[in-house]
Tab-separated table of C-alpha atoms and ligand atoms in Angstrom:
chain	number	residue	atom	x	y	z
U	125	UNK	CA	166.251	132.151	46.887
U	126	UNK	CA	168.466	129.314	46.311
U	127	UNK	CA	167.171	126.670	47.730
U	128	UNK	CA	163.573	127.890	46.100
U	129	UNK	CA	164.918	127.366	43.417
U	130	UNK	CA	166.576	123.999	43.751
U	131	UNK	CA	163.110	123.427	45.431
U	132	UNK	CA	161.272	124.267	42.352
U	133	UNK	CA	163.781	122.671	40.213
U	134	UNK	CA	163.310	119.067	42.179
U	135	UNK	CA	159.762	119.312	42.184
U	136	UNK	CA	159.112	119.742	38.853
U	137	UNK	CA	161.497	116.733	37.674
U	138	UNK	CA	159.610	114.301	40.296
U	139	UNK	CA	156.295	115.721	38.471
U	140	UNK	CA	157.485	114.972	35.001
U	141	UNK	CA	158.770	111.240	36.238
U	142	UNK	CA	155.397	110.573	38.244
U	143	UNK	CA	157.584	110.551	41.532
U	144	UNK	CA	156.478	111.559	44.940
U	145	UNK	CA	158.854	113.691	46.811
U	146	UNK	CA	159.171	113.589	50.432
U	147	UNK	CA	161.516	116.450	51.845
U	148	UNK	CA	163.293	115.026	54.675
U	149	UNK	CA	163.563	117.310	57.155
U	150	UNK	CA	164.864	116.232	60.528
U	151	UNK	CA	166.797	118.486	62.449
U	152	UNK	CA	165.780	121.160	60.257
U	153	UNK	CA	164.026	124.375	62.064
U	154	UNK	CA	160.122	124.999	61.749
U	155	UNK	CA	160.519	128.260	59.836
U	156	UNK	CA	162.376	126.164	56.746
U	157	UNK	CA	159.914	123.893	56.834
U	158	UNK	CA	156.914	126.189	56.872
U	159	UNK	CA	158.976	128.104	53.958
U	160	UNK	CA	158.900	125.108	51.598
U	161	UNK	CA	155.367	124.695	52.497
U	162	UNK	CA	154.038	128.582	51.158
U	163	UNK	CA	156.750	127.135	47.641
U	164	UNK	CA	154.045	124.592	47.349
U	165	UNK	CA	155.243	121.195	49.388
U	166	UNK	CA	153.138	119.076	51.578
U	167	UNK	CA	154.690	115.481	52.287
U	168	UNK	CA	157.945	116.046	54.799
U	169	UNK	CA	159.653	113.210	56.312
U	170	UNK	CA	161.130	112.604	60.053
U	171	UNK	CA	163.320	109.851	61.388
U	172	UNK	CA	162.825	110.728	65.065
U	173	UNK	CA	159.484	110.415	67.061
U	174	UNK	CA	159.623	113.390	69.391
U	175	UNK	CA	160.324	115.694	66.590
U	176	UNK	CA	158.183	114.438	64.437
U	177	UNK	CA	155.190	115.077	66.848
U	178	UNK	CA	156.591	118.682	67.774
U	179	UNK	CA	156.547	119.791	63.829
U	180	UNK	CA	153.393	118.679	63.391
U	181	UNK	CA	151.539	120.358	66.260
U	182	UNK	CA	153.339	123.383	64.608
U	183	UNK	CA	152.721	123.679	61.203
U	184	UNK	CA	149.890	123.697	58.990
U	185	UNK	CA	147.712	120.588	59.429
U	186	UNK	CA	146.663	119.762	55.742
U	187	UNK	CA	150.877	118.655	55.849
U	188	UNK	CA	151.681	114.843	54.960
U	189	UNK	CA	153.853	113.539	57.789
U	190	UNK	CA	156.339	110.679	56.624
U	191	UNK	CA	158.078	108.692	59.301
U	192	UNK	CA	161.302	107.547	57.432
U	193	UNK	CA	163.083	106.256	60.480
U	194	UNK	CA	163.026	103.289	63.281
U	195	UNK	CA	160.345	103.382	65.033
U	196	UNK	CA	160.545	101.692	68.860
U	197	UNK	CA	156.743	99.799	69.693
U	198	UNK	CA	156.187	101.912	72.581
U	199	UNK	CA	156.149	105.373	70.418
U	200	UNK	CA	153.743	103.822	67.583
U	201	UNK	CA	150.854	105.715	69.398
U	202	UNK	CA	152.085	109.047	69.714
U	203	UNK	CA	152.248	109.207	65.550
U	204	UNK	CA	149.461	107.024	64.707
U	205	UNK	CA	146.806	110.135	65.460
U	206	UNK	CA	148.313	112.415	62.437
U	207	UNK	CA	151.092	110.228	60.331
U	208	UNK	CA	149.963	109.469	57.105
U	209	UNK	CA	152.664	107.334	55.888
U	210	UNK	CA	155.250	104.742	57.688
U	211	UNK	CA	158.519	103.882	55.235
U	212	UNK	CA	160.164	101.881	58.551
U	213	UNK	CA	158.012	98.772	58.628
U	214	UNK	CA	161.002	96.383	59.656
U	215	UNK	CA	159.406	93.768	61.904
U	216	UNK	CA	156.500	91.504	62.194
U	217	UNK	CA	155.847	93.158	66.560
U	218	UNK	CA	155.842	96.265	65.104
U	219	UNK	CA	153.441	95.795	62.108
U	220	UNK	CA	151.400	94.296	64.461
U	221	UNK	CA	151.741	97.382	66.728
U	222	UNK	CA	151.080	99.817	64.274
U	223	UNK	CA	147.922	98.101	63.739
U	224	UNK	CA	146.758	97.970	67.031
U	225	UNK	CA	147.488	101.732	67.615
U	226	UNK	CA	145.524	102.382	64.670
U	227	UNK	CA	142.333	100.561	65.588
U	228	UNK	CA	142.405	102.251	68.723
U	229	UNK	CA	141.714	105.565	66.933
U	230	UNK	CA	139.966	104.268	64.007
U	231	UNK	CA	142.454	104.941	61.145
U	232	UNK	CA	143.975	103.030	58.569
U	233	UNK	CA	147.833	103.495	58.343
U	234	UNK	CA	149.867	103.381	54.840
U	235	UNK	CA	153.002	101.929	55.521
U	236	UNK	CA	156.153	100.464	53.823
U	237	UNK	CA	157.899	97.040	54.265
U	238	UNK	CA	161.722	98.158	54.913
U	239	UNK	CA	164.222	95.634	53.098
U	240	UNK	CA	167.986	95.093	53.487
U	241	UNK	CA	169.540	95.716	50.308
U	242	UNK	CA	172.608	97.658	51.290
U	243	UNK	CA	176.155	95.548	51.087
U	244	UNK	CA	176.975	97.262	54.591
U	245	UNK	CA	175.587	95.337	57.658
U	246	UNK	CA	172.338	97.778	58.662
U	247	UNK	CA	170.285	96.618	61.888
U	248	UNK	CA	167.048	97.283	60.385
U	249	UNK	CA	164.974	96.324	57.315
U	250	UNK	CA	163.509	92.386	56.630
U	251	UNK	CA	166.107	89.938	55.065
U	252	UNK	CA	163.653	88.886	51.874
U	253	UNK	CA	163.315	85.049	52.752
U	254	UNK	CA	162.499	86.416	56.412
U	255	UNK	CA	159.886	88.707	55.348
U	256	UNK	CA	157.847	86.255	52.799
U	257	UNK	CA	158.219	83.574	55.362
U	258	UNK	CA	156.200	86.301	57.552
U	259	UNK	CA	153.739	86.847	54.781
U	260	UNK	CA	152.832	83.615	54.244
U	261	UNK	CA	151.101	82.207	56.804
U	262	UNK	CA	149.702	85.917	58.080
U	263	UNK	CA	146.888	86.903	55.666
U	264	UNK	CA	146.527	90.683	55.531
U	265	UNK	CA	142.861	90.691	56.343
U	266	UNK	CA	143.945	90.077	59.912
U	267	UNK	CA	146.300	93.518	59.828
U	268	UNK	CA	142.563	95.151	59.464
U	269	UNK	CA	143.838	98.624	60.034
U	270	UNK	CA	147.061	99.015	58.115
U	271	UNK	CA	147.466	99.480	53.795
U	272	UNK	CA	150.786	98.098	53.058
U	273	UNK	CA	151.536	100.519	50.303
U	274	UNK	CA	155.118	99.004	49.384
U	275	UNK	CA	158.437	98.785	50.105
U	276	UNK	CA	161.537	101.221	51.041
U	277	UNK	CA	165.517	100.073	51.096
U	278	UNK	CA	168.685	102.394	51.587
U	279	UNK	CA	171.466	101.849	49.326
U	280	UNK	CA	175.090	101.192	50.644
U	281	UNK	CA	176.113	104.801	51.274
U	282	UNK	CA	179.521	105.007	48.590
U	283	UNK	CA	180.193	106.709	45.674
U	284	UNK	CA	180.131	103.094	43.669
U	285	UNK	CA	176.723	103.940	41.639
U	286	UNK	CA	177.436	100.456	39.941
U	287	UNK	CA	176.628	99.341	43.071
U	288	UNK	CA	174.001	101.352	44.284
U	289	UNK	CA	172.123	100.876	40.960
U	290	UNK	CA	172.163	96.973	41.387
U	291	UNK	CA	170.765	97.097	44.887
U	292	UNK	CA	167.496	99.110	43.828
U	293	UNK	CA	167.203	97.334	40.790
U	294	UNK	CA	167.368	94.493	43.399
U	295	UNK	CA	164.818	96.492	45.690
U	296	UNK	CA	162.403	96.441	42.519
U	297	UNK	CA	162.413	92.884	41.843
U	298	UNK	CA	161.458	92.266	45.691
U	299	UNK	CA	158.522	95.010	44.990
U	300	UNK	CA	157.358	92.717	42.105
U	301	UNK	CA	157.697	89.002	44.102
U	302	UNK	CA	155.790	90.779	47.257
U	303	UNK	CA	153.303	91.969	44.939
U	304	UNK	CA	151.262	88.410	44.641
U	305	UNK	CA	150.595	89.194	48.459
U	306	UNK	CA	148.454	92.318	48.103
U	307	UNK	CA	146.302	94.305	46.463
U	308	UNK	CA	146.945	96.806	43.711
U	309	UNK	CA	147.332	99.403	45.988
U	310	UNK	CA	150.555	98.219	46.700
U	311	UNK	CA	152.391	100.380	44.476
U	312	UNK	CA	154.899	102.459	46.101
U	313	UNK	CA	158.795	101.668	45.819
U	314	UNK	CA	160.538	104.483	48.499
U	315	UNK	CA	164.242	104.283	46.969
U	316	UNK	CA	166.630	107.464	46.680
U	317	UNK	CA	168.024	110.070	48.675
U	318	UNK	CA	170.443	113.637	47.928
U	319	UNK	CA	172.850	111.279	46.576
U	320	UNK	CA	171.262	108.851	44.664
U	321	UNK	CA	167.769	110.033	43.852
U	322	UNK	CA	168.549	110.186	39.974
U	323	UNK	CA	169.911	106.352	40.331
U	324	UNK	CA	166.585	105.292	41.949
U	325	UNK	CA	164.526	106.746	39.648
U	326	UNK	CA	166.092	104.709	36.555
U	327	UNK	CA	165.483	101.882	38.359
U	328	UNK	CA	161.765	101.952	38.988
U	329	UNK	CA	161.797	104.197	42.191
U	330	UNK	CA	157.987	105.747	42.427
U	331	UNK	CA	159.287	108.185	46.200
U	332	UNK	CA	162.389	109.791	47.191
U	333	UNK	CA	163.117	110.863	50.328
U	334	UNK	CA	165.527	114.230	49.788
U	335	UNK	CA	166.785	115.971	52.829
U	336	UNK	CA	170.190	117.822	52.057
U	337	UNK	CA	169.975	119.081	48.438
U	338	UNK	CA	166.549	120.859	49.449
U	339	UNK	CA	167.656	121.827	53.290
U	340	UNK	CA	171.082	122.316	52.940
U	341	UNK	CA	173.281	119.849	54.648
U	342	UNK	CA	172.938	118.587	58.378
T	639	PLP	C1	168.085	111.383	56.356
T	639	PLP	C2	167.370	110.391	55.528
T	639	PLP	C3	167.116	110.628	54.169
T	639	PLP	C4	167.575	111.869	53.428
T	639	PLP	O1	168.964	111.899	53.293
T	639	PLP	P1	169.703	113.011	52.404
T	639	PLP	O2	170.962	112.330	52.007
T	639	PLP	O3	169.901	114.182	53.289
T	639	PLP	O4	168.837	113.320	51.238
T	639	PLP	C5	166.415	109.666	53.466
T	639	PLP	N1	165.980	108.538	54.056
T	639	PLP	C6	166.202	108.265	55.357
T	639	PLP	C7	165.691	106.997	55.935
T	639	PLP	C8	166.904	109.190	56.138
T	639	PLP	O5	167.117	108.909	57.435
């Protein structure tokens, strides 16, 4: 009953702020999923392929699956089939991948360009000078069967919200000098997490992804 309620609680406060929430939850059983479903939610969010794929052959199939984490080339087909949104868009071979995959089962895949914003040296995400460097000389009619919805960043994980607030106020402003390259449709800016959700949303976030506070922790 408590987590319902924290459920209900989150839910309602991304309604009232026009924020999509993505429950995160990896590692977390089928039957807590499938729970938070019958409360009402339909976009969940893995970081791991294999798991991913397992939870969605299990559970109800009008569900939104979000892959939040790294994704390797040579798994981009086994998600492309069902996913409906990809926040890990962190290289140009991958993009490129996901595109392929795509084609070859005639969908069209939202995804998310990842950025580095944390101060912490993270492996994955597109410096921004790398990433519009990419952009300009590859004109997104060629990527025929991917919507680049937007971007996603991770804050450096500390308790410094000075900090934190600066680098998705940062993560914003990149969202605004990408925008030139796409259509309106790019709209999306995936920024906030248990810790930091209420941050991100100040700053201009428009999707959290929230795994502990609804789940309990991992
Ligand atoms: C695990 C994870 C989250 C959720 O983290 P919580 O702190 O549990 O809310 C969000 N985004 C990514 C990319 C993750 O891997």
């Amino acid at each position: 009953m408590e987590l319902k309620k924290t459920y209900d609680d989150l839910s309602d406060f991304c309604k009232s702020k026009n924020v999509c929430l993505v429950a995160v939850s990896k590692t977390k059983p089928i039957e807590q999923i499938a729970d938070m479903y019958t409360w009402g939610q339909r976009v969940f969010g893995e970081n791991r392929v294999l798991e991913l794929v397992e939870k969605h052959n299990a559970l109800p199939d009008d569900i939104e699956w979000h892959m939040i984490g790294h994704l390797q080339r040579n798994k981009v087909k086994d998600i492309v089939p069902f996913v409906s949104m990809i926040h890990s868009g962190d290289s140009a071979r991958l993009i490129h991948q996901i595109n392929k995959e795509a084609k070859a089962v005639d969908r069209c895949i939202d995804i998310l360009l990842q950025l580095k914003i944390a101060k912490e040296e993270s492996k994955y995400g597109w410096d921004i000078e790398s990433l519009v460097e990419f952009l300009e000389p590859t004109p997104s009619s060629e990527l025929t069967h991917i919507r680049v919805r937007g971007v996603m960043g991770m804050a450096t994980f500390t308790s410094d919200m000075v900090q934190v607030r600066s680098e998705f106020s940062t993560l914003k402003s990149y969202h605004t000098r990408l925008q030139p390259y796409f259509d309106a449709s790019f709209d999306t800016i995936s920024m906030g997490m248990t810790g930091d959700y209420e941050v991100a949303i100040e700053e201009g976030s428009t999707m959290i992804r929230v795994g502990s506070l609804l789940f309990g922790a991992r």
